[in-house]
Each structure stands twice: as C-alpha cells, then as structure tokens.
mmCIF file with all atom_site columns, C-alpha atoms in Angstrom:
data_model
loop_
_atom_site.group_PDB
_atom_site.id
_atom_site.type_symbol
_atom_site.label_atom_id
_atom_site.label_alt_id
_atom_site.label_comp_id
_atom_site.label_asym_id
_atom_site.label_entity_id
_atom_site.label_seq_id
_atom_site.pdbx_PDB_ins_code
_atom_site.Cartn_x
_atom_site.Cartn_y
_atom_site.Cartn_z
_atom_site.occupancy
_atom_site.B_iso_or_equiv
_atom_site.pdbx_formal_charge
_atom_site.auth_seq_id
_atom_site.auth_comp_id
_atom_site.auth_asym_id
_atom_site.auth_atom_id
_atom_site.pdbx_PDB_model_num
ATOM 1   C CA . UNK A 1 1   ? -0.509  -28.029 -56.277 1.00 45.00 ? 22  UNK A CA 1
ATOM 2   C CA . UNK A 1 2   ? 1.216   -30.257 -53.733 1.00 45.00 ? 23  UNK A CA 1
ATOM 3   C CA . UNK A 1 3   ? 1.362   -29.017 -50.154 1.00 42.00 ? 24  UNK A CA 1
ATOM 4   C CA . UNK A 1 4   ? 3.547   -30.190 -47.316 1.00 49.00 ? 25  UNK A CA 1
ATOM 5   C CA . UNK A 1 5   ? 2.086   -32.170 -44.441 1.00 48.00 ? 26  UNK A CA 1
ATOM 6   C CA . UNK A 1 6   ? 0.864   -30.386 -41.360 1.00 43.00 ? 27  UNK A CA 1
ATOM 7   C CA . UNK A 1 7   ? 3.171   -30.454 -38.305 1.00 50.00 ? 28  UNK A CA 1
ATOM 8   C CA . UNK A 1 8   ? 1.931   -28.841 -35.081 1.00 48.00 ? 29  UNK A CA 1
ATOM 9   C CA . UNK A 1 9   ? 3.716   -27.728 -31.942 1.00 49.00 ? 30  UNK A CA 1
ATOM 10  C CA . UNK A 1 10  ? 2.241   -29.854 -29.093 1.00 50.00 ? 31  UNK A CA 1
ATOM 11  C CA . UNK A 1 11  ? 1.578   -27.915 -25.856 1.00 58.00 ? 32  UNK A CA 1
ATOM 12  C CA . UNK A 1 12  ? -1.506  -27.059 -23.805 1.00 66.00 ? 33  UNK A CA 1
ATOM 13  C CA . UNK A 1 13  ? -4.450  -26.318 -26.068 1.00 75.00 ? 34  UNK A CA 1
ATOM 14  C CA . UNK A 1 14  ? -8.109  -25.352 -26.313 1.00 86.00 ? 35  UNK A CA 1
ATOM 15  C CA . UNK A 1 15  ? -11.058 -26.502 -28.413 1.00 89.00 ? 36  UNK A CA 1
ATOM 16  C CA . UNK A 1 16  ? -14.172 -24.870 -29.773 1.00 93.00 ? 37  UNK A CA 1
ATOM 17  C CA . UNK A 1 17  ? -15.340 -22.730 -32.677 1.00 95.00 ? 38  UNK A CA 1
ATOM 18  C CA . UNK A 1 18  ? -13.040 -20.034 -34.015 1.00 97.00 ? 39  UNK A CA 1
ATOM 19  C CA . UNK A 1 19  ? -13.206 -17.470 -36.787 1.00 98.00 ? 40  UNK A CA 1
ATOM 20  C CA . UNK A 1 20  ? -10.858 -16.296 -39.524 1.00 98.00 ? 41  UNK A CA 1
ATOM 21  C CA . UNK A 1 21  ? -11.574 -12.882 -41.033 1.00 98.00 ? 42  UNK A CA 1
ATOM 22  C CA . UNK A 1 22  ? -10.513 -12.683 -44.678 1.00 97.00 ? 43  UNK A CA 1
ATOM 23  C CA . UNK A 1 23  ? -10.541 -10.235 -47.571 1.00 97.00 ? 44  UNK A CA 1
ATOM 24  C CA . UNK A 1 24  ? -11.336 -11.595 -51.027 1.00 97.00 ? 45  UNK A CA 1
ATOM 25  C CA . UNK A 1 25  ? -8.703  -9.613  -52.885 1.00 93.00 ? 46  UNK A CA 1
ATOM 26  C CA . UNK A 1 26  ? -8.664  -9.214  -56.645 1.00 93.00 ? 47  UNK A CA 1
ATOM 27  C CA . UNK A 1 27  ? -9.557  -12.283 -58.778 1.00 90.00 ? 48  UNK A CA 1
ATOM 28  C CA . UNK A 1 28  ? -5.898  -13.087 -59.555 1.00 91.00 ? 49  UNK A CA 1
ATOM 29  C CA . UNK A 1 29  ? -4.426  -12.061 -56.198 1.00 94.00 ? 50  UNK A CA 1
ATOM 30  C CA . UNK A 1 30  ? -2.602  -14.180 -53.602 1.00 90.00 ? 51  UNK A CA 1
ATOM 31  C CA . UNK A 1 31  ? -5.446  -13.420 -51.195 1.00 92.00 ? 52  UNK A CA 1
ATOM 32  C CA . UNK A 1 32  ? -8.005  -14.976 -53.530 1.00 95.00 ? 53  UNK A CA 1
ATOM 33  C CA . UNK A 1 33  ? -5.802  -17.970 -54.314 1.00 94.00 ? 54  UNK A CA 1
ATOM 34  C CA . UNK A 1 34  ? -5.191  -18.671 -50.638 1.00 94.00 ? 55  UNK A CA 1
ATOM 35  C CA . UNK A 1 35  ? -8.862  -18.277 -49.809 1.00 96.00 ? 56  UNK A CA 1
ATOM 36  C CA . UNK A 1 36  ? -9.764  -20.814 -52.476 1.00 96.00 ? 57  UNK A CA 1
ATOM 37  C CA . UNK A 1 37  ? -7.013  -23.148 -51.244 1.00 95.00 ? 58  UNK A CA 1
ATOM 38  C CA . UNK A 1 38  ? -8.443  -23.010 -47.723 1.00 95.00 ? 59  UNK A CA 1
ATOM 39  C CA . UNK A 1 39  ? -11.985 -23.784 -48.855 1.00 95.00 ? 60  UNK A CA 1
ATOM 40  C CA . UNK A 1 40  ? -11.321 -26.284 -51.648 1.00 94.00 ? 61  UNK A CA 1
ATOM 41  C CA . UNK A 1 41  ? -7.911  -27.811 -50.891 1.00 93.00 ? 62  UNK A CA 1
ATOM 42  C CA . UNK A 1 42  ? -8.048  -27.610 -47.067 1.00 93.00 ? 63  UNK A CA 1
ATOM 43  C CA . UNK A 1 43  ? -4.852  -25.543 -46.934 1.00 93.00 ? 64  UNK A CA 1
ATOM 44  C CA . UNK A 1 44  ? -3.849  -22.945 -44.365 1.00 93.00 ? 65  UNK A CA 1
ATOM 45  C CA . UNK A 1 45  ? -1.100  -20.371 -44.726 1.00 93.00 ? 66  UNK A CA 1
ATOM 46  C CA . UNK A 1 46  ? 1.089   -20.100 -41.617 1.00 93.00 ? 67  UNK A CA 1
ATOM 47  C CA . UNK A 1 47  ? 2.760   -16.702 -41.704 1.00 93.00 ? 68  UNK A CA 1
ATOM 48  C CA . UNK A 1 48  ? 6.251   -16.020 -40.320 1.00 91.00 ? 69  UNK A CA 1
ATOM 49  C CA . UNK A 1 49  ? 6.163   -13.517 -37.426 1.00 88.00 ? 70  UNK A CA 1
ATOM 50  C CA . UNK A 1 50  ? 7.711   -10.792 -39.595 1.00 88.00 ? 71  UNK A CA 1
ATOM 51  C CA . UNK A 1 51  ? 4.574   -10.860 -41.769 1.00 91.00 ? 72  UNK A CA 1
ATOM 52  C CA . UNK A 1 52  ? 2.173   -10.291 -38.857 1.00 90.00 ? 73  UNK A CA 1
ATOM 53  C CA . UNK A 1 53  ? 0.741   -6.797  -38.470 1.00 90.00 ? 74  UNK A CA 1
ATOM 54  C CA . UNK A 1 54  ? 2.117   -6.231  -34.957 1.00 90.00 ? 75  UNK A CA 1
ATOM 55  C CA . UNK A 1 55  ? 5.886   -5.463  -34.992 1.00 88.00 ? 76  UNK A CA 1
ATOM 56  C CA . UNK A 1 56  ? 6.186   -6.772  -31.411 1.00 88.00 ? 77  UNK A CA 1
ATOM 57  C CA . UNK A 1 57  ? 4.576   -10.109 -32.229 1.00 87.00 ? 78  UNK A CA 1
ATOM 58  C CA . UNK A 1 58  ? 6.652   -13.152 -31.166 1.00 84.00 ? 79  UNK A CA 1
ATOM 59  C CA . UNK A 1 59  ? 9.626   -10.972 -30.202 1.00 83.00 ? 80  UNK A CA 1
ATOM 60  C CA . UNK A 1 60  ? 10.413  -10.969 -26.446 1.00 83.00 ? 81  UNK A CA 1
ATOM 61  C CA . UNK A 1 61  ? 12.586  -8.634  -24.401 1.00 83.00 ? 82  UNK A CA 1
ATOM 62  C CA . UNK A 1 62  ? 15.932  -10.096 -23.323 1.00 78.00 ? 83  UNK A CA 1
ATOM 63  C CA . UNK A 1 63  ? 16.737  -9.299  -19.702 1.00 75.00 ? 84  UNK A CA 1
ATOM 64  C CA . UNK A 1 64  ? 20.328  -10.487 -20.002 1.00 66.00 ? 85  UNK A CA 1
ATOM 65  C CA . UNK A 1 65  ? 22.876  -8.366  -21.797 1.00 65.00 ? 86  UNK A CA 1
ATOM 66  C CA . UNK A 1 66  ? 23.784  -10.306 -24.907 1.00 61.00 ? 87  UNK A CA 1
ATOM 67  C CA . UNK A 1 67  ? 25.438  -9.286  -28.178 1.00 62.00 ? 88  UNK A CA 1
ATOM 68  C CA . UNK A 1 68  ? 23.091  -7.813  -30.751 1.00 59.00 ? 89  UNK A CA 1
ATOM 69  C CA . UNK A 1 69  ? 24.079  -10.633 -33.095 1.00 57.00 ? 90  UNK A CA 1
ATOM 70  C CA . UNK A 1 70  ? 22.710  -13.174 -30.594 1.00 62.00 ? 91  UNK A CA 1
ATOM 71  C CA . UNK A 1 71  ? 19.276  -11.559 -30.401 1.00 67.00 ? 92  UNK A CA 1
ATOM 72  C CA . UNK A 1 72  ? 19.309  -11.075 -34.156 1.00 72.00 ? 93  UNK A CA 1
ATOM 73  C CA . UNK A 1 73  ? 20.001  -14.761 -34.674 1.00 74.00 ? 94  UNK A CA 1
ATOM 74  C CA . UNK A 1 74  ? 17.207  -15.652 -32.257 1.00 73.00 ? 95  UNK A CA 1
ATOM 75  C CA . UNK A 1 75  ? 14.690  -13.525 -34.170 1.00 77.00 ? 96  UNK A CA 1
ATOM 76  C CA . UNK A 1 76  ? 15.860  -14.888 -37.516 1.00 81.00 ? 97  UNK A CA 1
ATOM 77  C CA . UNK A 1 77  ? 15.493  -18.431 -36.177 1.00 78.00 ? 98  UNK A CA 1
ATOM 78  C CA . UNK A 1 78  ? 11.913  -17.757 -35.059 1.00 79.00 ? 99  UNK A CA 1
ATOM 79  C CA . UNK A 1 79  ? 11.027  -16.107 -38.346 1.00 83.00 ? 100 UNK A CA 1
ATOM 80  C CA . UNK A 1 80  ? 12.464  -18.973 -40.364 1.00 85.00 ? 101 UNK A CA 1
ATOM 81  C CA . UNK A 1 81  ? 11.053  -21.888 -38.394 1.00 83.00 ? 102 UNK A CA 1
ATOM 82  C CA . UNK A 1 82  ? 7.718   -20.647 -36.986 1.00 86.00 ? 103 UNK A CA 1
ATOM 83  C CA . UNK A 1 83  ? 4.390   -20.222 -38.743 1.00 90.00 ? 104 UNK A CA 1
ATOM 84  C CA . UNK A 1 84  ? 1.324   -18.618 -37.153 1.00 92.00 ? 105 UNK A CA 1
ATOM 85  C CA . UNK A 1 85  ? -2.336  -18.984 -38.151 1.00 94.00 ? 106 UNK A CA 1
ATOM 86  C CA . UNK A 1 86  ? -4.417  -16.396 -36.316 1.00 95.00 ? 107 UNK A CA 1
ATOM 87  C CA . UNK A 1 87  ? -8.123  -16.701 -35.570 1.00 97.00 ? 108 UNK A CA 1
ATOM 88  C CA . UNK A 1 88  ? -10.596 -15.082 -33.194 1.00 97.00 ? 109 UNK A CA 1
ATOM 89  C CA . UNK A 1 89  ? -13.177 -16.325 -30.727 1.00 96.00 ? 110 UNK A CA 1
ATOM 90  C CA . UNK A 1 90  ? -15.564 -13.696 -32.107 1.00 97.00 ? 111 UNK A CA 1
ATOM 91  C CA . UNK A 1 91  ? -17.294 -13.298 -35.474 1.00 97.00 ? 112 UNK A CA 1
ATOM 92  C CA . UNK A 1 92  ? -19.041 -9.972  -34.743 1.00 97.00 ? 113 UNK A CA 1
ATOM 93  C CA . UNK A 1 93  ? -16.082 -7.690  -34.068 1.00 97.00 ? 114 UNK A CA 1
ATOM 94  C CA . UNK A 1 94  ? -16.639 -4.528  -36.128 1.00 96.00 ? 115 UNK A CA 1
ATOM 95  C CA . UNK A 1 95  ? -12.973 -3.559  -35.890 1.00 96.00 ? 116 UNK A CA 1
ATOM 96  C CA . UNK A 1 96  ? -11.827 -6.939  -37.217 1.00 97.00 ? 117 UNK A CA 1
ATOM 97  C CA . UNK A 1 97  ? -14.333 -6.801  -40.059 1.00 98.00 ? 118 UNK A CA 1
ATOM 98  C CA . UNK A 1 98  ? -12.844 -3.394  -40.835 1.00 97.00 ? 119 UNK A CA 1
ATOM 99  C CA . UNK A 1 99  ? -9.164  -4.334  -40.540 1.00 96.00 ? 120 UNK A CA 1
ATOM 100 C CA . UNK A 1 100 ? -9.008  -7.923  -41.780 1.00 96.00 ? 121 UNK A CA 1
ATOM 101 C CA . UNK A 1 101 ? -12.045 -8.269  -44.046 1.00 97.00 ? 122 UNK A CA 1
ATOM 102 C CA . UNK A 1 102 ? -11.562 -5.200  -46.250 1.00 97.00 ? 123 UNK A CA 1
ATOM 103 C CA . UNK A 1 103 ? -14.017 -2.841  -44.559 1.00 97.00 ? 124 UNK A CA 1
ATOM 104 C CA . UNK A 1 104 ? -16.799 -5.443  -44.221 1.00 98.00 ? 125 UNK A CA 1
ATOM 105 C CA . UNK A 1 105 ? -16.554 -6.527  -47.892 1.00 98.00 ? 126 UNK A CA 1
ATOM 106 C CA . UNK A 1 106 ? -14.824 -9.828  -47.074 1.00 97.00 ? 127 UNK A CA 1
ATOM 107 C CA . UNK A 1 107 ? -15.958 -12.904 -45.188 1.00 98.00 ? 128 UNK A CA 1
ATOM 108 C CA . UNK A 1 108 ? -15.371 -14.853 -41.999 1.00 98.00 ? 129 UNK A CA 1
ATOM 109 C CA . UNK A 1 109 ? -14.564 -18.568 -42.045 1.00 98.00 ? 130 UNK A CA 1
ATOM 110 C CA . UNK A 1 110 ? -15.879 -20.586 -39.116 1.00 97.00 ? 131 UNK A CA 1
ATOM 111 C CA . UNK A 1 111 ? -13.708 -23.506 -37.983 1.00 96.00 ? 132 UNK A CA 1
ATOM 112 C CA . UNK A 1 112 ? -14.733 -26.062 -35.383 1.00 94.00 ? 133 UNK A CA 1
ATOM 113 C CA . UNK A 1 113 ? -12.190 -28.078 -33.426 1.00 90.00 ? 134 UNK A CA 1
ATOM 114 C CA . UNK A 1 114 ? -13.639 -30.663 -31.076 1.00 85.00 ? 135 UNK A CA 1
ATOM 115 C CA . UNK A 1 115 ? -12.105 -32.082 -27.904 1.00 81.00 ? 136 UNK A CA 1
ATOM 116 C CA . UNK A 1 116 ? -9.646  -34.840 -28.683 1.00 79.00 ? 137 UNK A CA 1
ATOM 117 C CA . UNK A 1 117 ? -8.670  -33.306 -32.005 1.00 79.00 ? 138 UNK A CA 1
ATOM 118 C CA . UNK A 1 118 ? -5.080  -33.508 -33.193 1.00 79.00 ? 139 UNK A CA 1
ATOM 119 C CA . UNK A 1 119 ? -5.192  -29.746 -33.842 1.00 82.00 ? 140 UNK A CA 1
ATOM 120 C CA . UNK A 1 120 ? -3.426  -27.623 -31.247 1.00 82.00 ? 141 UNK A CA 1
ATOM 121 C CA . UNK A 1 121 ? -5.049  -24.221 -30.721 1.00 89.00 ? 142 UNK A CA 1
ATOM 122 C CA . UNK A 1 122 ? -3.535  -21.822 -28.188 1.00 90.00 ? 143 UNK A CA 1
ATOM 123 C CA . UNK A 1 123 ? -5.197  -18.779 -26.616 1.00 92.00 ? 144 UNK A CA 1
ATOM 124 C CA . UNK A 1 124 ? -3.298  -15.505 -26.779 1.00 93.00 ? 145 UNK A CA 1
ATOM 125 C CA . UNK A 1 125 ? -2.444  -13.825 -23.470 1.00 90.00 ? 146 UNK A CA 1
ATOM 126 C CA . UNK A 1 126 ? -2.510  -10.025 -23.287 1.00 94.00 ? 147 UNK A CA 1
ATOM 127 C CA . UNK A 1 127 ? -0.363  -7.859  -21.034 1.00 92.00 ? 148 UNK A CA 1
ATOM 128 C CA . UNK A 1 128 ? 1.139   -4.328  -21.000 1.00 93.00 ? 149 UNK A CA 1
ATOM 129 C CA . UNK A 1 129 ? 4.816   -5.374  -21.128 1.00 91.00 ? 150 UNK A CA 1
ATOM 130 C CA . UNK A 1 130 ? 6.761   -7.628  -23.468 1.00 89.00 ? 151 UNK A CA 1
ATOM 131 C CA . UNK A 1 131 ? 7.641   -11.140 -22.370 1.00 86.00 ? 152 UNK A CA 1
ATOM 132 C CA . UNK A 1 132 ? 11.058  -11.215 -20.688 1.00 83.00 ? 153 UNK A CA 1
ATOM 133 C CA . UNK A 1 133 ? 13.561  -13.932 -21.495 1.00 78.00 ? 154 UNK A CA 1
ATOM 134 C CA . UNK A 1 134 ? 16.852  -14.492 -19.734 1.00 76.00 ? 155 UNK A CA 1
ATOM 135 C CA . UNK A 1 135 ? 19.217  -15.987 -22.306 1.00 70.00 ? 156 UNK A CA 1
ATOM 136 C CA . UNK A 1 136 ? 21.659  -17.394 -19.730 1.00 70.00 ? 157 UNK A CA 1
ATOM 137 C CA . UNK A 1 137 ? 18.886  -19.141 -17.794 1.00 68.00 ? 158 UNK A CA 1
ATOM 138 C CA . UNK A 1 138 ? 17.455  -20.432 -21.039 1.00 66.00 ? 159 UNK A CA 1
ATOM 139 C CA . UNK A 1 139 ? 20.776  -21.974 -22.042 1.00 66.00 ? 160 UNK A CA 1
ATOM 140 C CA . UNK A 1 140 ? 21.253  -23.569 -18.627 1.00 68.00 ? 161 UNK A CA 1
ATOM 141 C CA . UNK A 1 141 ? 17.714  -24.954 -18.383 1.00 62.00 ? 162 UNK A CA 1
ATOM 142 C CA . UNK A 1 142 ? 16.161  -28.072 -19.860 1.00 60.00 ? 163 UNK A CA 1
ATOM 143 C CA . UNK A 1 143 ? 14.662  -28.375 -23.305 1.00 61.00 ? 164 UNK A CA 1
ATOM 144 C CA . UNK A 1 144 ? 11.205  -28.295 -21.728 1.00 60.00 ? 165 UNK A CA 1
ATOM 145 C CA . UNK A 1 145 ? 12.088  -24.993 -20.044 1.00 63.00 ? 166 UNK A CA 1
ATOM 146 C CA . UNK A 1 146 ? 13.181  -23.521 -23.356 1.00 65.00 ? 167 UNK A CA 1
ATOM 147 C CA . UNK A 1 147 ? 10.022  -24.751 -25.086 1.00 69.00 ? 168 UNK A CA 1
ATOM 148 C CA . UNK A 1 148 ? 7.860   -23.207 -22.377 1.00 74.00 ? 169 UNK A CA 1
ATOM 149 C CA . UNK A 1 149 ? 9.624   -19.837 -22.624 1.00 76.00 ? 170 UNK A CA 1
ATOM 150 C CA . UNK A 1 150 ? 9.349   -19.891 -26.396 1.00 79.00 ? 171 UNK A CA 1
ATOM 151 C CA . UNK A 1 151 ? 5.665   -20.818 -26.199 1.00 82.00 ? 172 UNK A CA 1
ATOM 152 C CA . UNK A 1 152 ? 4.912   -17.917 -23.851 1.00 84.00 ? 173 UNK A CA 1
ATOM 153 C CA . UNK A 1 153 ? 6.780   -15.487 -26.108 1.00 85.00 ? 174 UNK A CA 1
ATOM 154 C CA . UNK A 1 154 ? 4.831   -16.406 -29.234 1.00 87.00 ? 175 UNK A CA 1
ATOM 155 C CA . UNK A 1 155 ? 1.400   -16.474 -27.585 1.00 91.00 ? 176 UNK A CA 1
ATOM 156 C CA . UNK A 1 156 ? 1.600   -13.147 -25.741 1.00 92.00 ? 177 UNK A CA 1
ATOM 157 C CA . UNK A 1 157 ? 0.629   -9.759  -27.160 1.00 93.00 ? 178 UNK A CA 1
ATOM 158 C CA . UNK A 1 158 ? 0.108   -6.198  -25.993 1.00 93.00 ? 179 UNK A CA 1
ATOM 159 C CA . UNK A 1 159 ? -3.162  -5.618  -24.164 1.00 93.00 ? 180 UNK A CA 1
ATOM 160 C CA . UNK A 1 160 ? -3.949  -3.032  -26.846 1.00 94.00 ? 181 UNK A CA 1
ATOM 161 C CA . UNK A 1 161 ? -5.052  -6.036  -28.959 1.00 95.00 ? 182 UNK A CA 1
ATOM 162 C CA . UNK A 1 162 ? -7.159  -7.719  -26.277 1.00 95.00 ? 183 UNK A CA 1
ATOM 163 C CA . UNK A 1 163 ? -10.535 -7.039  -27.897 1.00 95.00 ? 184 UNK A CA 1
ATOM 164 C CA . UNK A 1 164 ? -9.542  -9.296  -30.793 1.00 95.00 ? 185 UNK A CA 1
ATOM 165 C CA . UNK A 1 165 ? -9.806  -12.369 -28.522 1.00 96.00 ? 186 UNK A CA 1
ATOM 166 C CA . UNK A 1 166 ? -7.180  -14.126 -30.611 1.00 96.00 ? 187 UNK A CA 1
ATOM 167 C CA . UNK A 1 167 ? -6.272  -17.796 -30.714 1.00 95.00 ? 188 UNK A CA 1
ATOM 168 C CA . UNK A 1 168 ? -3.439  -19.337 -32.697 1.00 93.00 ? 189 UNK A CA 1
ATOM 169 C CA . UNK A 1 169 ? -2.323  -22.506 -34.381 1.00 91.00 ? 190 UNK A CA 1
ATOM 170 C CA . UNK A 1 170 ? 1.472   -22.650 -34.352 1.00 86.00 ? 191 UNK A CA 1
ATOM 171 C CA . UNK A 1 171 ? 3.322   -24.626 -36.956 1.00 85.00 ? 192 UNK A CA 1
ATOM 172 C CA . UNK A 1 172 ? 6.893   -25.342 -37.895 1.00 81.00 ? 193 UNK A CA 1
ATOM 173 C CA . UNK A 1 173 ? 8.016   -24.337 -40.413 1.00 86.00 ? 194 UNK A CA 1
ATOM 174 C CA . UNK A 1 174 ? 5.921   -21.555 -41.951 1.00 89.00 ? 195 UNK A CA 1
ATOM 175 C CA . UNK A 1 175 ? 4.221   -21.761 -45.324 1.00 89.00 ? 196 UNK A CA 1
ATOM 176 C CA . UNK A 1 176 ? 1.176   -23.500 -46.794 1.00 90.00 ? 197 UNK A CA 1
ATOM 177 C CA . UNK A 1 177 ? 0.049   -26.858 -45.431 1.00 90.00 ? 198 UNK A CA 1
ATOM 178 C CA . UNK A 1 178 ? -2.920  -29.163 -45.768 1.00 88.00 ? 199 UNK A CA 1
ATOM 179 C CA . UNK A 1 179 ? -4.782  -29.351 -42.486 1.00 84.00 ? 200 UNK A CA 1
ATOM 180 C CA . UNK A 1 180 ? -6.098  -32.579 -40.905 1.00 82.00 ? 201 UNK A CA 1
ATOM 181 C CA . UNK A 1 181 ? -9.651  -33.782 -41.336 1.00 82.00 ? 202 UNK A CA 1
ATOM 182 C CA . UNK A 1 182 ? -10.510 -33.040 -37.692 1.00 83.00 ? 203 UNK A CA 1
ATOM 183 C CA . UNK A 1 183 ? -10.256 -29.298 -38.381 1.00 88.00 ? 204 UNK A CA 1
ATOM 184 C CA . UNK A 1 184 ? -13.610 -28.604 -40.017 1.00 90.00 ? 205 UNK A CA 1
ATOM 185 C CA . UNK A 1 185 ? -14.899 -25.607 -41.907 1.00 95.00 ? 206 UNK A CA 1
ATOM 186 C CA . UNK A 1 186 ? -18.398 -25.401 -40.424 1.00 96.00 ? 207 UNK A CA 1
ATOM 187 C CA . UNK A 1 187 ? -19.700 -22.060 -41.662 1.00 97.00 ? 208 UNK A CA 1
ATOM 188 C CA . UNK A 1 188 ? -19.135 -18.998 -43.817 1.00 98.00 ? 209 UNK A CA 1
ATOM 189 C CA . UNK A 1 189 ? -20.245 -15.526 -42.808 1.00 98.00 ? 210 UNK A CA 1
ATOM 190 C CA . UNK A 1 190 ? -20.332 -12.725 -45.362 1.00 98.00 ? 211 UNK A CA 1
ATOM 191 C CA . UNK A 1 191 ? -19.657 -9.145  -44.367 1.00 98.00 ? 212 UNK A CA 1
ATOM 192 C CA . UNK A 1 192 ? -22.280 -6.415  -44.291 1.00 98.00 ? 213 UNK A CA 1
ATOM 193 C CA . UNK A 1 193 ? -20.845 -5.065  -47.576 1.00 98.00 ? 214 UNK A CA 1
ATOM 194 C CA . UNK A 1 194 ? -19.835 -8.279  -49.349 1.00 98.00 ? 215 UNK A CA 1
ATOM 195 C CA . UNK A 1 195 ? -20.781 -8.049  -53.010 1.00 97.00 ? 216 UNK A CA 1
ATOM 196 C CA . UNK A 1 196 ? -23.130 -10.493 -54.681 1.00 97.00 ? 217 UNK A CA 1
ATOM 197 C CA . UNK A 1 197 ? -20.300 -11.393 -57.052 1.00 97.00 ? 218 UNK A CA 1
ATOM 198 C CA . UNK A 1 198 ? -18.008 -12.457 -54.204 1.00 97.00 ? 219 UNK A CA 1
ATOM 199 C CA . UNK A 1 199 ? -20.844 -14.280 -52.444 1.00 97.00 ? 220 UNK A CA 1
ATOM 200 C CA . UNK A 1 200 ? -21.535 -16.238 -55.630 1.00 97.00 ? 221 UNK A CA 1
ATOM 201 C CA . UNK A 1 201 ? -17.814 -16.996 -56.034 1.00 97.00 ? 222 UNK A CA 1
ATOM 202 C CA . UNK A 1 202 ? -17.709 -18.403 -52.491 1.00 97.00 ? 223 UNK A CA 1
ATOM 203 C CA . UNK A 1 203 ? -20.706 -20.624 -53.168 1.00 97.00 ? 224 UNK A CA 1
ATOM 204 C CA . UNK A 1 204 ? -18.929 -21.964 -56.257 1.00 96.00 ? 225 UNK A CA 1
ATOM 205 C CA . UNK A 1 205 ? -15.861 -22.867 -54.174 1.00 96.00 ? 226 UNK A CA 1
ATOM 206 C CA . UNK A 1 206 ? -18.005 -24.624 -51.572 1.00 96.00 ? 227 UNK A CA 1
ATOM 207 C CA . UNK A 1 207 ? -19.697 -26.584 -54.344 1.00 96.00 ? 228 UNK A CA 1
ATOM 208 C CA . UNK A 1 208 ? -16.298 -27.532 -55.776 1.00 94.00 ? 229 UNK A CA 1
ATOM 209 C CA . UNK A 1 209 ? -15.265 -28.739 -52.315 1.00 93.00 ? 230 UNK A CA 1
ATOM 210 C CA . UNK A 1 210 ? -18.589 -30.590 -51.914 1.00 94.00 ? 231 UNK A CA 1
ATOM 211 C CA . UNK A 1 211 ? -19.232 -28.722 -48.698 1.00 92.00 ? 232 UNK A CA 1
ATOM 212 C CA . UNK A 1 212 ? -22.767 -28.121 -47.507 1.00 93.00 ? 233 UNK A CA 1
ATOM 213 C CA . UNK A 1 213 ? -22.398 -25.756 -44.565 1.00 95.00 ? 234 UNK A CA 1
ATOM 214 C CA . UNK A 1 214 ? -24.480 -22.895 -43.139 1.00 96.00 ? 235 UNK A CA 1
ATOM 215 C CA . UNK A 1 215 ? -24.087 -19.477 -44.723 1.00 98.00 ? 236 UNK A CA 1
ATOM 216 C CA . UNK A 1 216 ? -24.850 -16.191 -43.026 1.00 98.00 ? 237 UNK A CA 1
ATOM 217 C CA . UNK A 1 217 ? -24.433 -12.468 -43.485 1.00 98.00 ? 238 UNK A CA 1
ATOM 218 C CA . UNK A 1 218 ? -23.631 -9.767  -40.962 1.00 98.00 ? 239 UNK A CA 1
ATOM 219 C CA . UNK A 1 219 ? -26.241 -7.022  -40.837 1.00 98.00 ? 240 UNK A CA 1
ATOM 220 C CA . UNK A 1 220 ? -26.021 -3.725  -38.905 1.00 97.00 ? 241 UNK A CA 1
ATOM 221 C CA . UNK A 1 221 ? -28.403 -3.635  -35.953 1.00 97.00 ? 242 UNK A CA 1
ATOM 222 C CA . UNK A 1 222 ? -31.291 -1.222  -36.373 1.00 95.00 ? 243 UNK A CA 1
ATOM 223 C CA . UNK A 1 223 ? -30.901 0.287   -32.903 1.00 96.00 ? 244 UNK A CA 1
ATOM 224 C CA . UNK A 1 224 ? -27.404 -0.391  -31.554 1.00 97.00 ? 245 UNK A CA 1
ATOM 225 C CA . UNK A 1 225 ? -23.827 -0.292  -32.834 1.00 96.00 ? 246 UNK A CA 1
ATOM 226 C CA . UNK A 1 226 ? -23.829 -4.052  -33.270 1.00 96.00 ? 247 UNK A CA 1
ATOM 227 C CA . UNK A 1 227 ? -23.548 -6.546  -36.095 1.00 97.00 ? 248 UNK A CA 1
ATOM 228 C CA . UNK A 1 228 ? -26.098 -9.341  -36.233 1.00 98.00 ? 249 UNK A CA 1
ATOM 229 C CA . UNK A 1 229 ? -25.516 -12.734 -37.851 1.00 97.00 ? 250 UNK A CA 1
ATOM 230 C CA . UNK A 1 230 ? -28.420 -13.432 -40.220 1.00 98.00 ? 251 UNK A CA 1
ATOM 231 C CA . UNK A 1 231 ? -28.705 -16.948 -41.734 1.00 97.00 ? 252 UNK A CA 1
ATOM 232 C CA . UNK A 1 232 ? -29.031 -17.165 -45.530 1.00 96.00 ? 253 UNK A CA 1
#
C-alpha cells in the first residue's frame, strides 16, 4: 500500500521517549492492520479530532458572538485538515492500559525522538476551562497570531485527563502517513494479560521489519498497586 508523505506542523516541540498504548483487535480488524503498518511499514494514523475520545478535544470556546455557521465551519475545517497522533510520557499507567490497550491485553509501543529530530512533538496542557478564542481578534491579527491560537486550542485538554501525561504529533491533513527515519520504534511492552498468540504475532511483525528491539511485559507488583516493566 502506498502512503502519503509525512507533513508536520512546525512550532515549539519536545524530545524524548514516548509511549503509544494499543489494542490488538481481531486478526482482520482495522486495529490489527494499523498496528502492523506501524511496526512493519513505519506508518502512523493521524485521527481527525472528531474521532478522539474526548468530545471537547481541539474545540475551543468562542468569546465573540458569531453566527453558528461560522463556528460550525471552523470545526469542520479543523476536522478536515488536522490529524492527531496521541502518545503518553508514561508506560505504566494502569488506567491507560485499561482504556487504550483492551484491559491490559494489548501492548505499548515505545518511540524515541532525539534532539534535532525533524519530528515535532507537543506536550498537552491541562486546565479546567476550555481555550477561549476571539474570532474578531483572530481575523484582525497576523498569521502567526492565528497559528498560535490554533496551536493552543489543539494542545489543551481538561485537567480531568492530566494523569495521562499526553504528548501529540500534529499533522495536516489527517490519515495514514509514513513517518521519517528519525522517529524510531525502540521497544515493545506487552500488557499483563497479553496472550501468547498476540505476543508471537508481534514478534513475527518485528522480524518482518528486521527490527531487533527490547521486549518487555508489565507485571502486577506483589505488594503495591503498581505495574512493573519486566524485560523478556
């Protein structure tokens, strides 16, 4: 399958190691196909905001009274032209293993992005209120002003999500894209309940991709409500 070239939104960014929680899905499912594409074909799926699990995600509050059609057009524009790839700074979040990795039966992909990389990763800011945007000021300002306001809107979430420690790669448009060679898959972590069958399938994909990277498994701590990363 041919994928379109990666095109990032260039603004302030961070580097480091980040984690993508994933479910395996059924053998013929979109989840499984996309997981294989990420491992073997170096492809990421950038979801439109309407496909994210938070209905407030990427949708600011307009402080200026504007026609409903104007705000509707704004949201449609964002949904059509923006793609979001969400990751976390943490690999041992029990709630994320539960919510995003099919109740600990999935896996966590470890990506490393070093300083100087062409990849633009943005930290998510958490706050109790939605980002406010004044449409009139936005129209009267410079393009840089508009970009900054847009950037803040799509990298801010409710503080109810703060424990997820999310980071994002933003891309325009949304869809599936091959990612550059300086974004490296540097580890795979299986969940505490990942089946042997799915573990073996993952190893087969890594072999197909000619990737030799560390594997680990999350194990419940014997004393505390913690998950420990155990090398395999």
